[in-house]
XYZ file of C-alpha atoms in Angstrom:
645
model
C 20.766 -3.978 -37.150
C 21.843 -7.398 -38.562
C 25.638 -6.689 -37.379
C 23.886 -6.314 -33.581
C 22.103 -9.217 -33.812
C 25.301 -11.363 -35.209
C 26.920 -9.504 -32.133
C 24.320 -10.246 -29.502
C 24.393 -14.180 -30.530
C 28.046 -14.776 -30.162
C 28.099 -12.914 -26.958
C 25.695 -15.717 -25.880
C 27.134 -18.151 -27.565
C 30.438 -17.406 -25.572
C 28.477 -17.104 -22.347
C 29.279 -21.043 -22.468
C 25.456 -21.943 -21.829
C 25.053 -23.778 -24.674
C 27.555 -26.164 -23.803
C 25.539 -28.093 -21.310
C 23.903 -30.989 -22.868
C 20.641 -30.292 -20.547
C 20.240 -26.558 -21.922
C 20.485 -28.290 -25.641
C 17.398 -30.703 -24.643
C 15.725 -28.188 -22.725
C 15.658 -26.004 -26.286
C 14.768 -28.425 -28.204
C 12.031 -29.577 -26.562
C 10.708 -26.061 -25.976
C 11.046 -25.953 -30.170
C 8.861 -29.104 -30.280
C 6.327 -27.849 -27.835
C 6.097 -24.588 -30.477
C 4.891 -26.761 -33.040
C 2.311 -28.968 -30.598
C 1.110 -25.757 -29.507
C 0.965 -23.167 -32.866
C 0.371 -26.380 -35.221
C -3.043 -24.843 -36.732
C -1.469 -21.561 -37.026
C 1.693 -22.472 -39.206
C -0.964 -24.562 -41.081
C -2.768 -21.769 -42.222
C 0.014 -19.744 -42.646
C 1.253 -22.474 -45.481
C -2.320 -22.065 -46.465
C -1.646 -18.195 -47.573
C 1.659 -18.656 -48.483
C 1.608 -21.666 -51.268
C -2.139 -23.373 -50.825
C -1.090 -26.481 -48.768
C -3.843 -28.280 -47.387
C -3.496 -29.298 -43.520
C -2.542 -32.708 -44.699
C 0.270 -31.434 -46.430
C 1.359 -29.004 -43.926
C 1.500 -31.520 -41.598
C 3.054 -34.740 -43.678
C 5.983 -32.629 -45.493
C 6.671 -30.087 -42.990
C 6.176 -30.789 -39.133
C 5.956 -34.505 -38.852
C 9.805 -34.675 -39.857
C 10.487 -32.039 -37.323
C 9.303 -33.753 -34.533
C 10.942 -36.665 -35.680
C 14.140 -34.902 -35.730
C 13.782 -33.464 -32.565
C 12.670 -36.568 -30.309
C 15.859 -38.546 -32.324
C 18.114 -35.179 -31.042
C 16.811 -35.693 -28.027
C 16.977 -39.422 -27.476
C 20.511 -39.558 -28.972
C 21.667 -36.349 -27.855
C 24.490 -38.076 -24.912
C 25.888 -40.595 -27.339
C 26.227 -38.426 -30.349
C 28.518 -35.599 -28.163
C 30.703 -38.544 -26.243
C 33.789 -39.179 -27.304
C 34.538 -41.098 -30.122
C 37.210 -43.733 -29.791
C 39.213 -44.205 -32.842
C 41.848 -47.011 -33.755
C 44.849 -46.840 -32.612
C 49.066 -48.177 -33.852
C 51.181 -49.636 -31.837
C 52.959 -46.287 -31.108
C 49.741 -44.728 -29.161
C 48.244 -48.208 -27.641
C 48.930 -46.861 -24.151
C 47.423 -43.272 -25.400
C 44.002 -41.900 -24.992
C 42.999 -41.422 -28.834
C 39.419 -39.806 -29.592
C 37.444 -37.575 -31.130
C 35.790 -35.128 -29.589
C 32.556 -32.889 -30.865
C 32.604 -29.318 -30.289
C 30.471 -26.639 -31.078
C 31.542 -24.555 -34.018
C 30.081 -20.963 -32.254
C 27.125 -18.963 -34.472
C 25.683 -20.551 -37.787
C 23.464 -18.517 -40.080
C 20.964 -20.550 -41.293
C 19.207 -18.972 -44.377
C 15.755 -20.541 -45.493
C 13.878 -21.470 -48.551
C 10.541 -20.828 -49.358
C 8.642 -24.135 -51.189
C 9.246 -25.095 -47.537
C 9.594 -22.716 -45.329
C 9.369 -24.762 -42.201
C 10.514 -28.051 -42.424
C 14.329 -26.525 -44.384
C 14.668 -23.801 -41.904
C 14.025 -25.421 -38.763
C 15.804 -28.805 -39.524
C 19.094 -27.024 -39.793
C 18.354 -25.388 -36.743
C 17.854 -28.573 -34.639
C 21.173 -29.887 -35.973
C 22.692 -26.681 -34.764
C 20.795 -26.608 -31.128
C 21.699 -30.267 -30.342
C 25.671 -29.178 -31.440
C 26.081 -26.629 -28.855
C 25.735 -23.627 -31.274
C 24.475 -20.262 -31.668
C 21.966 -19.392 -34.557
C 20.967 -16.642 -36.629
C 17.580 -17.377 -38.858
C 16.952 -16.162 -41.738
C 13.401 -17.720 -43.460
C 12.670 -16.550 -46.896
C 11.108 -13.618 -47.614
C 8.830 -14.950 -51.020
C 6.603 -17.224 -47.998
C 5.874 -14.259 -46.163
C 3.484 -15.549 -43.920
C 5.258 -18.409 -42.959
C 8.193 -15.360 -42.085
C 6.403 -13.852 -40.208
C 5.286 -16.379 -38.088
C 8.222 -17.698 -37.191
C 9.666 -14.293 -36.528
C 7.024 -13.730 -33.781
C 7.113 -17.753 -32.613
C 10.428 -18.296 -31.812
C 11.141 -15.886 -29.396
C 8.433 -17.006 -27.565
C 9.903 -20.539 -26.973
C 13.774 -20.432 -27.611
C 16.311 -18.293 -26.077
C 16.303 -15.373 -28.317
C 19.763 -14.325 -27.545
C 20.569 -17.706 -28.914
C 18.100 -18.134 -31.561
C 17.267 -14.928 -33.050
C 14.918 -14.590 -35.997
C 15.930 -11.717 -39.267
C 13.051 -11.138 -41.693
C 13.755 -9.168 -44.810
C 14.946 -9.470 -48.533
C 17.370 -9.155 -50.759
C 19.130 -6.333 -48.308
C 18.799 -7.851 -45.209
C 20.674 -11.283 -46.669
C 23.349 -9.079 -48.283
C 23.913 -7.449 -44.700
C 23.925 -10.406 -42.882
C 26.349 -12.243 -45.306
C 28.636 -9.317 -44.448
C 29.188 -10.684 -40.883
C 31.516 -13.281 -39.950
C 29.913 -16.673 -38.931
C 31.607 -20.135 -37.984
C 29.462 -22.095 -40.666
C 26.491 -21.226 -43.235
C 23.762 -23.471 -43.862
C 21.866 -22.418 -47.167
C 19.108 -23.873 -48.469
C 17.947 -22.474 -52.405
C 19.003 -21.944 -55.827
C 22.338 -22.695 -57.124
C 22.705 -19.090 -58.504
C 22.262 -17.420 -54.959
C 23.948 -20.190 -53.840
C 27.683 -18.993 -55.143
C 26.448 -15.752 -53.881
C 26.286 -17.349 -50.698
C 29.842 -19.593 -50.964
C 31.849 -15.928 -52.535
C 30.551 -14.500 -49.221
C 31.310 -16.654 -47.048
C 35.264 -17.155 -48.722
C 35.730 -13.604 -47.435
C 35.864 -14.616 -44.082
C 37.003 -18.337 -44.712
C 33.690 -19.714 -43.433
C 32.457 -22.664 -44.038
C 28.918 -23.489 -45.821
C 25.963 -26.109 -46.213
C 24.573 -25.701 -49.679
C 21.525 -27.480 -50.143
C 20.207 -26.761 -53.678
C 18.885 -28.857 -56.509
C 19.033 -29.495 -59.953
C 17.246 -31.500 -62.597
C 16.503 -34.979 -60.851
C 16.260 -37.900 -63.161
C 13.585 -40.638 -63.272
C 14.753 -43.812 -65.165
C 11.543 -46.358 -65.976
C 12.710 -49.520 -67.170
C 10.355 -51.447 -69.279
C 9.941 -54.354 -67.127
C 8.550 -53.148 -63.939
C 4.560 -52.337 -63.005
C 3.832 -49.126 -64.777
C 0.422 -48.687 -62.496
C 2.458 -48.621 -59.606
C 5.739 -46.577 -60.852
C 3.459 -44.144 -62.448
C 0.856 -43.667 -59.541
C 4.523 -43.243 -56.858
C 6.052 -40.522 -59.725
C 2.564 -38.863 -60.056
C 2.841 -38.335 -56.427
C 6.120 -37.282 -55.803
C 6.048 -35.167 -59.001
C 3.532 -32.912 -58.449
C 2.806 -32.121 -54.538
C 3.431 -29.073 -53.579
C 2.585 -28.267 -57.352
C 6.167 -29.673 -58.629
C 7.772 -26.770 -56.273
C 9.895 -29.404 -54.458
C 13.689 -29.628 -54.778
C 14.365 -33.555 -55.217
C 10.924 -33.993 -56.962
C 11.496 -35.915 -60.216
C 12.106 -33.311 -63.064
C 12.060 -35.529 -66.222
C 10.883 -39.035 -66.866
C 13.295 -41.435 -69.466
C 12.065 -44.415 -70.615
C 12.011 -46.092 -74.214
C 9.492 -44.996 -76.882
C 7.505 -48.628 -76.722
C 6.329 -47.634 -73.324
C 6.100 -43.815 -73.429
C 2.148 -43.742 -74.284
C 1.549 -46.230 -71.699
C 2.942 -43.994 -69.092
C 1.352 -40.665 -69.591
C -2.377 -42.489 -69.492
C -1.301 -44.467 -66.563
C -0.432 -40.828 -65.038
C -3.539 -39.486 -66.804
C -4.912 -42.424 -64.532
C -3.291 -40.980 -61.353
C -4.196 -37.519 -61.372
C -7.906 -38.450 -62.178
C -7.689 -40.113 -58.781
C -5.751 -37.896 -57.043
C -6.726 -34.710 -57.992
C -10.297 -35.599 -59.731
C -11.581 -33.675 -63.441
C -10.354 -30.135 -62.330
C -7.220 -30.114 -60.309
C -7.768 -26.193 -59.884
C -10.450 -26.793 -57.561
C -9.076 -29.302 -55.968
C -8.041 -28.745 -52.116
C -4.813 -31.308 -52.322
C -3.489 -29.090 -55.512
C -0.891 -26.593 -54.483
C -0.013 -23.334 -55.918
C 3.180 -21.251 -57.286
C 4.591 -19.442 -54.803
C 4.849 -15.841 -56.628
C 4.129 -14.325 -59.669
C 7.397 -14.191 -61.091
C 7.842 -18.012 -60.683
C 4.140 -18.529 -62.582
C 5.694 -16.765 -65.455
C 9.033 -18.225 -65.386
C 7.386 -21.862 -65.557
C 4.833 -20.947 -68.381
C 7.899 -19.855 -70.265
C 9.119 -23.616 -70.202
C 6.081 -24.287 -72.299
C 7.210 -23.416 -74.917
C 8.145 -25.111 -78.151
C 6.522 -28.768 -75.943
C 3.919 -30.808 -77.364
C 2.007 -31.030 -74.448
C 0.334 -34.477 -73.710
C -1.500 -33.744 -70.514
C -3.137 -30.594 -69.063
C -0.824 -27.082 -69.924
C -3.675 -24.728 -68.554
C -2.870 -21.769 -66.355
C -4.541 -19.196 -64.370
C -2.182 -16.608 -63.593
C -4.425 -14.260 -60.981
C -4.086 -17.967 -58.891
C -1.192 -18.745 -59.402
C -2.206 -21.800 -60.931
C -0.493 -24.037 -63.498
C -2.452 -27.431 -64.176
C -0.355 -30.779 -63.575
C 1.355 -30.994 -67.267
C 3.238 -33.613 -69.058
C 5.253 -32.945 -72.166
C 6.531 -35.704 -74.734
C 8.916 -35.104 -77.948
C 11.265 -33.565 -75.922
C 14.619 -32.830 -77.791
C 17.783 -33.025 -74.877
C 18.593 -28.968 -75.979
C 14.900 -28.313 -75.421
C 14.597 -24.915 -73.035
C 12.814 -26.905 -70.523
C 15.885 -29.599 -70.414
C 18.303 -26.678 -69.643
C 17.639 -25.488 -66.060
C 15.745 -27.061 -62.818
C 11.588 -26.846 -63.541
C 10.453 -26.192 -60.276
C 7.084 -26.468 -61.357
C 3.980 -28.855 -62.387
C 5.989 -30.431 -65.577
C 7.172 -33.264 -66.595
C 8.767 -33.845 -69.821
C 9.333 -37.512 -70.626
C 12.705 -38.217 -73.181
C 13.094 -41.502 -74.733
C 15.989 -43.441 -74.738
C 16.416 -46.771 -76.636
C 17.662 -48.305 -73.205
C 19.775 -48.592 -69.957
C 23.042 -47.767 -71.469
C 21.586 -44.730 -73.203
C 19.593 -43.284 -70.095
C 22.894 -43.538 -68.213
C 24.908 -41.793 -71.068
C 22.454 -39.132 -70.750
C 22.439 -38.604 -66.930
C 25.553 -38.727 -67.208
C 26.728 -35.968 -69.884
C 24.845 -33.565 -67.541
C 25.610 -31.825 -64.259
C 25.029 -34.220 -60.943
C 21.756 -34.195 -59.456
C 20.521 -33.971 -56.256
C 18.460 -37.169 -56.540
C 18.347 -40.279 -59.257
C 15.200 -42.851 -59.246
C 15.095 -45.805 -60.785
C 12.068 -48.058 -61.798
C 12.785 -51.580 -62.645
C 12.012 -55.393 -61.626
C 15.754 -56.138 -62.373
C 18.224 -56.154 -59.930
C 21.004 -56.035 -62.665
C 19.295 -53.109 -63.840
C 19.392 -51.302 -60.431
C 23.068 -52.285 -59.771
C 24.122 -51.027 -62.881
C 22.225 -47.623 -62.376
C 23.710 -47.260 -59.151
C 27.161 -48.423 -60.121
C 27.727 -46.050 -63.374
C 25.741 -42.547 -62.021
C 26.604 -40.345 -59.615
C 24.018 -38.344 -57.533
C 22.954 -36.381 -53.720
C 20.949 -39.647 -52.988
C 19.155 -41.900 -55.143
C 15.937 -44.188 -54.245
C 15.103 -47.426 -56.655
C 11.174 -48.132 -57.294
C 10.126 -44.744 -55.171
C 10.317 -41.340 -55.500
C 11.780 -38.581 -52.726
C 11.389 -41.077 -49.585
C 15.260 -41.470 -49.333
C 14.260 -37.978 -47.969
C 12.204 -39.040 -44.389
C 14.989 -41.618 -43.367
C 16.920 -39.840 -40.089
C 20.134 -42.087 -40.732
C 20.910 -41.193 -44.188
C 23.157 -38.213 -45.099
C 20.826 -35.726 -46.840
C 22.629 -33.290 -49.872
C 24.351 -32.783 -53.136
C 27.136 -33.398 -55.494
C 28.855 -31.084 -57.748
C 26.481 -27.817 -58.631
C 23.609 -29.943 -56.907
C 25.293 -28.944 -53.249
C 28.278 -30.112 -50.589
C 27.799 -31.117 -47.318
C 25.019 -33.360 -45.811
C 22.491 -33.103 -42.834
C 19.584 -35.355 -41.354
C 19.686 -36.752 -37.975
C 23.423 -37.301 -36.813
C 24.624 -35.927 -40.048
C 23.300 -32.387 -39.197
C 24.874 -32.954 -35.469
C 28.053 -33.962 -37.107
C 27.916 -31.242 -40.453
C 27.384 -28.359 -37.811
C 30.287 -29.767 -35.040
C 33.609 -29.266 -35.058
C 35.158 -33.163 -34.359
C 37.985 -32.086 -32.523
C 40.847 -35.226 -32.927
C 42.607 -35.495 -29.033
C 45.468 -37.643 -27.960
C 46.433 -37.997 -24.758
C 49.755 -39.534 -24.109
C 51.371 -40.258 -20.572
C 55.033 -38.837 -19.734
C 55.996 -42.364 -19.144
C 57.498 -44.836 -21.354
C 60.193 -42.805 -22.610
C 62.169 -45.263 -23.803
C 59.693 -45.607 -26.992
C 60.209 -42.318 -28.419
C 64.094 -43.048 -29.073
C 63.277 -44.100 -32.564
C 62.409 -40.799 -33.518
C 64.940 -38.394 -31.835
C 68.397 -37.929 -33.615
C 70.955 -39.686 -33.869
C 69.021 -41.282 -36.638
C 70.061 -44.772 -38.626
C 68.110 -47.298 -40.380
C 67.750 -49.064 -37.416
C 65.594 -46.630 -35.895
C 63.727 -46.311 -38.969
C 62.573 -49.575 -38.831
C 61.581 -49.275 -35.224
C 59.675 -46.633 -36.585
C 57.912 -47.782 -39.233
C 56.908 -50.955 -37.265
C 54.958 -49.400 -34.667
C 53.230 -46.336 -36.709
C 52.345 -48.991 -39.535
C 51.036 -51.629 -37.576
C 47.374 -50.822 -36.771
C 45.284 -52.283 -33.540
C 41.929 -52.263 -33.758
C 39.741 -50.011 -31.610
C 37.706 -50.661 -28.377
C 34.497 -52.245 -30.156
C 36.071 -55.063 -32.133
C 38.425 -55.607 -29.586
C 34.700 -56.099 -27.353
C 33.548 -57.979 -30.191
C 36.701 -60.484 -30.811
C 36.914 -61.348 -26.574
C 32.767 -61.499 -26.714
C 33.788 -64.206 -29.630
C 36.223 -66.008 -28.042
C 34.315 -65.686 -24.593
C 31.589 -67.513 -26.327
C 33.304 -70.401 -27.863
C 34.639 -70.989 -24.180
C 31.524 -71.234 -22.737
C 30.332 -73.987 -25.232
C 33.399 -75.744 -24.698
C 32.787 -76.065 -20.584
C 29.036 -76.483 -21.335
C 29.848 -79.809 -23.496
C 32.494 -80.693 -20.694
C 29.775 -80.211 -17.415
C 27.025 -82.351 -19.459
C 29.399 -85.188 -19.620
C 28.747 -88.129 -16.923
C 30.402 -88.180 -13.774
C 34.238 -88.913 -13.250
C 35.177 -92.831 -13.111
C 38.177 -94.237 -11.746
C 38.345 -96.419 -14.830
C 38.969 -93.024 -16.812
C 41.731 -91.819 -14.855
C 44.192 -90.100 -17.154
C 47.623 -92.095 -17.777
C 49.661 -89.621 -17.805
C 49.727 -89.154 -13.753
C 48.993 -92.301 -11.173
C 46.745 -91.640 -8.604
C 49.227 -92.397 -5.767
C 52.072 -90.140 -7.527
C 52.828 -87.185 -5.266
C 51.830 -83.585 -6.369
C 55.179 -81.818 -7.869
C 57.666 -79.518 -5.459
C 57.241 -76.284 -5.890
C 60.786 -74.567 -6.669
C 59.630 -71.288 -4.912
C 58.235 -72.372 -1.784
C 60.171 -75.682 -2.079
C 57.516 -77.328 -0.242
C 56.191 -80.764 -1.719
C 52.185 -81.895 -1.827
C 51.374 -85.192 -0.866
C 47.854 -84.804 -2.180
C 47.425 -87.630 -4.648
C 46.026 -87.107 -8.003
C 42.039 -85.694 -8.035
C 39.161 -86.185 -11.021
C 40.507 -84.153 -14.023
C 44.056 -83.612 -12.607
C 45.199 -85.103 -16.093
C 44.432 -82.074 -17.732
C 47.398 -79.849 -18.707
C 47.590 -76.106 -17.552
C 45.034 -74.292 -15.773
C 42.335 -76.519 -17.162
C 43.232 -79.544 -14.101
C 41.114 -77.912 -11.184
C 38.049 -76.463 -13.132
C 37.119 -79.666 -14.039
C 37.056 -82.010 -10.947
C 34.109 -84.231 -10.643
C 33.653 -84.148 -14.358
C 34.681 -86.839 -16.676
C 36.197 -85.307 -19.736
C 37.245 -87.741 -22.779
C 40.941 -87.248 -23.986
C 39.535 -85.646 -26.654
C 37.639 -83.450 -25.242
C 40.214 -82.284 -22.816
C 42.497 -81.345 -25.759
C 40.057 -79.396 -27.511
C 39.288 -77.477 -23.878
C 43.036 -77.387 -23.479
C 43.227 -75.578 -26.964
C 40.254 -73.465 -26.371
C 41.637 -72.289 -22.720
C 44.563 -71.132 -24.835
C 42.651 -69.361 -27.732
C 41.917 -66.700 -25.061
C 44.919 -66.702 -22.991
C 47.081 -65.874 -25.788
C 46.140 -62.536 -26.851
C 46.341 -61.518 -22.841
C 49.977 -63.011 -23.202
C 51.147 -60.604 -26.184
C 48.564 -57.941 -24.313
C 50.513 -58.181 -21.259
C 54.304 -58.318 -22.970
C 53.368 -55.244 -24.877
C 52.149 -53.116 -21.647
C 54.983 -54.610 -19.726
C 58.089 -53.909 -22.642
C 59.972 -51.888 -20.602
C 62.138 -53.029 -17.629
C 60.386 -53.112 -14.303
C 63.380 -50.670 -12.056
C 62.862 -53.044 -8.923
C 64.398 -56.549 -8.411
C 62.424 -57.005 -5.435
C 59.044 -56.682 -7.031
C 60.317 -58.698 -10.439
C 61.121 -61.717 -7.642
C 57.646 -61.052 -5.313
C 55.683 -60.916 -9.111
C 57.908 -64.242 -9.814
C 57.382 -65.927 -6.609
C 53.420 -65.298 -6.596
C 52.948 -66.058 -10.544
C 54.640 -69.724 -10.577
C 52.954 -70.716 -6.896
C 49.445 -69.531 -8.796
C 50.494 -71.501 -11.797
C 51.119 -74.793 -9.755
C 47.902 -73.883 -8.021
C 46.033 -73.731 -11.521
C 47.412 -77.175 -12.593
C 51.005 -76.591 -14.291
C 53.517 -79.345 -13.405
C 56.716 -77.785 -13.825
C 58.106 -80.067 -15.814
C 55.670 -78.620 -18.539
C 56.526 -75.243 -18.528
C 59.685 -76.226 -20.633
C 57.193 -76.925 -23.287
C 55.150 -74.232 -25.592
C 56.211 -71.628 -27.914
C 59.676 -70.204 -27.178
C 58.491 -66.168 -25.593
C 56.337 -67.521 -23.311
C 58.772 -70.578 -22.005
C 61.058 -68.067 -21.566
C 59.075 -65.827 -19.260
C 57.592 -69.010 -17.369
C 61.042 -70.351 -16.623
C 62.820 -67.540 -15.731
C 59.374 -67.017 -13.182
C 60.027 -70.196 -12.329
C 63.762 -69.785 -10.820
C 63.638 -66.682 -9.035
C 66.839 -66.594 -8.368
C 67.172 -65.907 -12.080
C 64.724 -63.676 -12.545
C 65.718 -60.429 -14.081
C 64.032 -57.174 -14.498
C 62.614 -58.424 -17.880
C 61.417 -61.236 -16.598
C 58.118 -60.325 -16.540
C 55.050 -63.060 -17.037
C 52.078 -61.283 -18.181
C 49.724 -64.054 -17.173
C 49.520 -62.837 -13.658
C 48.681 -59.440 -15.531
C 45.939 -61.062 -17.199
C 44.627 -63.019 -14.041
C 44.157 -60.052 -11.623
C 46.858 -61.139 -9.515
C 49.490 -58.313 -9.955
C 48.577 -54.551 -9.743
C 51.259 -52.048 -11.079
C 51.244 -48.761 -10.008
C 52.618 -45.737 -12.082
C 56.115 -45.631 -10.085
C 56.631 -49.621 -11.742
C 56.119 -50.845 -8.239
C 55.069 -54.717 -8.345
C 52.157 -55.521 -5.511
C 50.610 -59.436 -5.201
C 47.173 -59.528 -4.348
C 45.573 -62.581 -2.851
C 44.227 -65.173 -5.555
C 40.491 -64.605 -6.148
């Protein structure tokens, strides 16, 4: 049955439906309206299944879900676009990207402390990628199974989406099949199960597990506040939670403090008998109530220790005098205790977190920030939250999962998009521009090799910051013109030295036609800068720091515009009709000829070979009219002058 059903979704999934973005939206919001609709009934199956109050039900499991879903919905177009990337010199003409794809079917195997929010989350992150999914939701929360087994179908394409219930056998069978990725949330014991199965067929996984989480208290914080936070995030769901913290360290002079100020906490929280409280949770089977009573063992206990095994119940329990080779110290609790170690300090608590295997999640409690950096600087965990317990959990944009036996991989908002995606790397090149790929065809020589090396070494940097750097420079403009317009109007008495009123505008070598026009407000201002500024009075100052501004932003067009134009143009006609029209729209932006001598050597060399078209070659190229909208080439290197805006 569970080779059919692997079958039946990959037929789907190659049906191509998924691929449209709308179908992806269209199932996830059906998946949300599932949850609106059959809230109280997953409620009460929780309920059955591990004693979680509607509250709970509600806080840990579905409000995260539909906070997943309307961020997969709302980002959906942006996180499947392509991606630009940056770029060398070799492929700055190239289209470089990456590209999402789907991966095809994902199994998606469930765990049972909660069943809805670690089954369904995956399952999002593999909707909003484009894929197929098999689910498979734990067997030990049967009622919470079950459930979804009959809810699912009702909203989601079941071809797509198809529910398998079952245990041990039914896993087994499905691990069998060949899948394009397996998400796993559990144990780390099933979890190699998982990864050896999986290696048969050279699939990748997700393994979300656990491990024993450490909680460092550092003497100098609030101990009301860190205790009441730990007290919380220790025992909900009656400890049964994977990043909930598993043992307190803290030195001995404050270890009595915190168990009353716990003591404190679960008076409040869960009042004189947590059994009868309806906030206290509940182990999940009988062969987990045993296995935690077992951890009793050998513990001075300092706080509750009671049990009622036809509940299910184990009271909230803290153990001091722990020894580091103590039973409980040797595997994940998964239950309602926390033993507290003492260490004489920092160094020691990270000597100890450290000589054991990484955990899924670190906390640290301390009014020092030297304390915190440290912490963070010399451990190594999944995810770590300072002065808080498991809230590193509810934030969308941070990569959820483990390190080392505590997991690989990551999900949570993009990350689940991304973890569940295959980012496909494209390039696409034109067949033009030959002439570049000579460095790497034979006959090689060391020449070539440092052609080479230039252009695949030298990075440019990608679309954004090249947005960012002209958005920059755009700016500074702006304020430069602004300071220039406020000034008061233009007096003859200011007229600029260097050119007399009465003296004759300069010939123009290409039409050879002189200008009688005498000199105008502002025509004292070198380059381009002489016409946008009549009627203005502009200091000499001023002018030079406009001048210098003008040419902060022309001269990354310039090397822009000698890069795209490195080759030869193959017409002489359209280098002299790009020469002619570039120097008459020069003169008509303020140059005097005479000036164009002056500057740094590349681009004197393009302005005066423009300048005499006579002499103008097929590298004679200026890439100012590039830059200025006035020249369009077309792919066959044809040269065309437009009219000047």
């Amino acid at each position: 049955m569970e080779k059919q059903v692997v079958e039946s979704s990959r037929a789907a999934f190659l049906s191509g439906r998924s691929r449209a973005l709308g179908f992806r939206v269209q199932q996830l919001k059906a998946l949300r309206k599932m949850m609106t609709e059959r809230r109280s009934d997953i409620c009460e199956a929780l309920k059955q299944d591990l004693n979680k109050s509607g509250f709970d039900a509600q806080l840990f499991e579905l409000l995260g879900l539909e906070g997943e879903i309307s961020l997969a919905v709302d980002r959906l177009a942006e996180w499947a676009k392509p991606r630009p990337v940056e770029k060398t010199l070799l492929t700055i003409s190239d289209q470089v990207f990456i590209q999402p794809q789907p991966l095809g079917v994902v199994l998606i195997i469930g765990a049972w402390n909660y069943p809805w929010a670690v089954t369904l989350q995956p399952l999002i992150g593999a909707i909003a990628a484009g894929n197929a999914a098999v689910v498979k939701p734990s067997e030990l929360s049967e009622h919470s199974s079950r459930l979804l087994k009959e809810l699912l179908p009702q909203y989601l394409d079941e071809e797509m989406y198809p529910v398998v219930t079952g245990g041990v056998p039914e896993t087994q069978e499905l691990l069998r099949q060949r899948f394009d990725h397996i998400f796993y949330t559990g144990g780390s014991s099933v979890g190699r199960l998982v990864m050896e199965a999986a290696a048969r067929h050279l699939t990748p996984v997700t393994l979300e597990l656990g491990g024993k989480s450490p909680c460092y208290i550092h003497k100098d914080c609030d101990l009301t506040i860190a205790c009441r936070r730990i007290t919380w995030g220790k025992f909900t769901n009656c400890g049964q939670t994977c990043i909930a913290p598993d043992y307190i360290l803290c030195e001995p002079s404050i270890q009595a403090t915190v168990v009353e100020e716990i003591r404190r906490t679960l008076q409040e929280f869960y009042g004189d008998d947590p059994m009868t409280s309806p906030d206290y949770g509940r182990i999940i089977s009988q062969r987990h109530f045993s296995r935690v009573v077992a951890l009793l063992e050998g513990c001075t206990v300092a706080l509750g220790g009671s049990s009622d095994q036809s509940q299910r119940y184990i009271a909230p329990t803290v153990l001091t005098e722990v020894a580091a080779d103590s039973k409980v110290m040797q595997e994940e609790i998964f239950g309602p205790l926390l033993p507290i170690v003492t260490v004489s300090g920092v160094e020691e608590a990270i000597r100890f977190i450290n000589e054991r295997e990484k955990p899924l999640a670190l906390y640290v409690f301390s009014s020092s920030n030297k304390v915190t950096q440290r912490m963070l600087a010399e451990t190594s965990s999944g995810g770590v939250t300072v002065n808080d317990v498991m809230m590193h959990y509810t934030q969308s944009s941070l990569p959820f999962g483990g390190v080392g036996l505590s997991g690989m991989g990551q999900y949570h908002g993009r990350h689940t998009f991304d973890q569940l995606s295959h980012l496909r790397g494209c390039m696409l090149r034109p067949l033009a521009l030959e002439g570049l790929n000579r460095a790497r065809y034979p006959p090689q020589d060391p020449a070539r090799l440092r052609r080479a090396s230039f252009f695949m070494l030298t990075r440019v940097a990608s679309c954004p910051q090249l947005s960012c750097v002209w958005t920059l420079l755009a700016s500074i403009l702006a304020l430069g013109l602004l300071i220039a317009l406020l000034r008061p109007p233009w007096s003859p008495d200011h007229c600029d030295g260097d050119h007399d009123p009465a003296t004759p505008r300069p010939r123009d070598p290409v039409t050879t036609q002189a200008s009688t026009e005498p000199c105008r407000p502002g025509e004292g201002l070198c380059g381009p800068l002489s016409r946008r500024f009549k009627g203005s009075f502009v200091e000499q100052r001023q002018r030079a720091v406009l001048a210098a501004l003008w040419e902060l932003l022309q001269w990354p067009a310039v090397l822009w515009g000698v890069w795209e134009l490195r080759a030869p143009l193959e017409s002489d006609a359209s280098v002299r009709a790009m020469a002619q029209f570039t120097f008459s729209a020069l003169l008509r932006w303020g140059y005097d000829p005479e000036d164009l001598s002056e500057g740094p050597r590349p681009v004197c060399e393009v302005l005066w070979q423009v300048r005499e078209p006579a002499l103008a070659t097929p590298t004679a190229i200026s890439p100012l009219s590039i830059w200025q909208g006035r020249l369009v080439f077309q792919p066959q290197r044809r040269a065309t002058a437009l009219q000047p805006a």
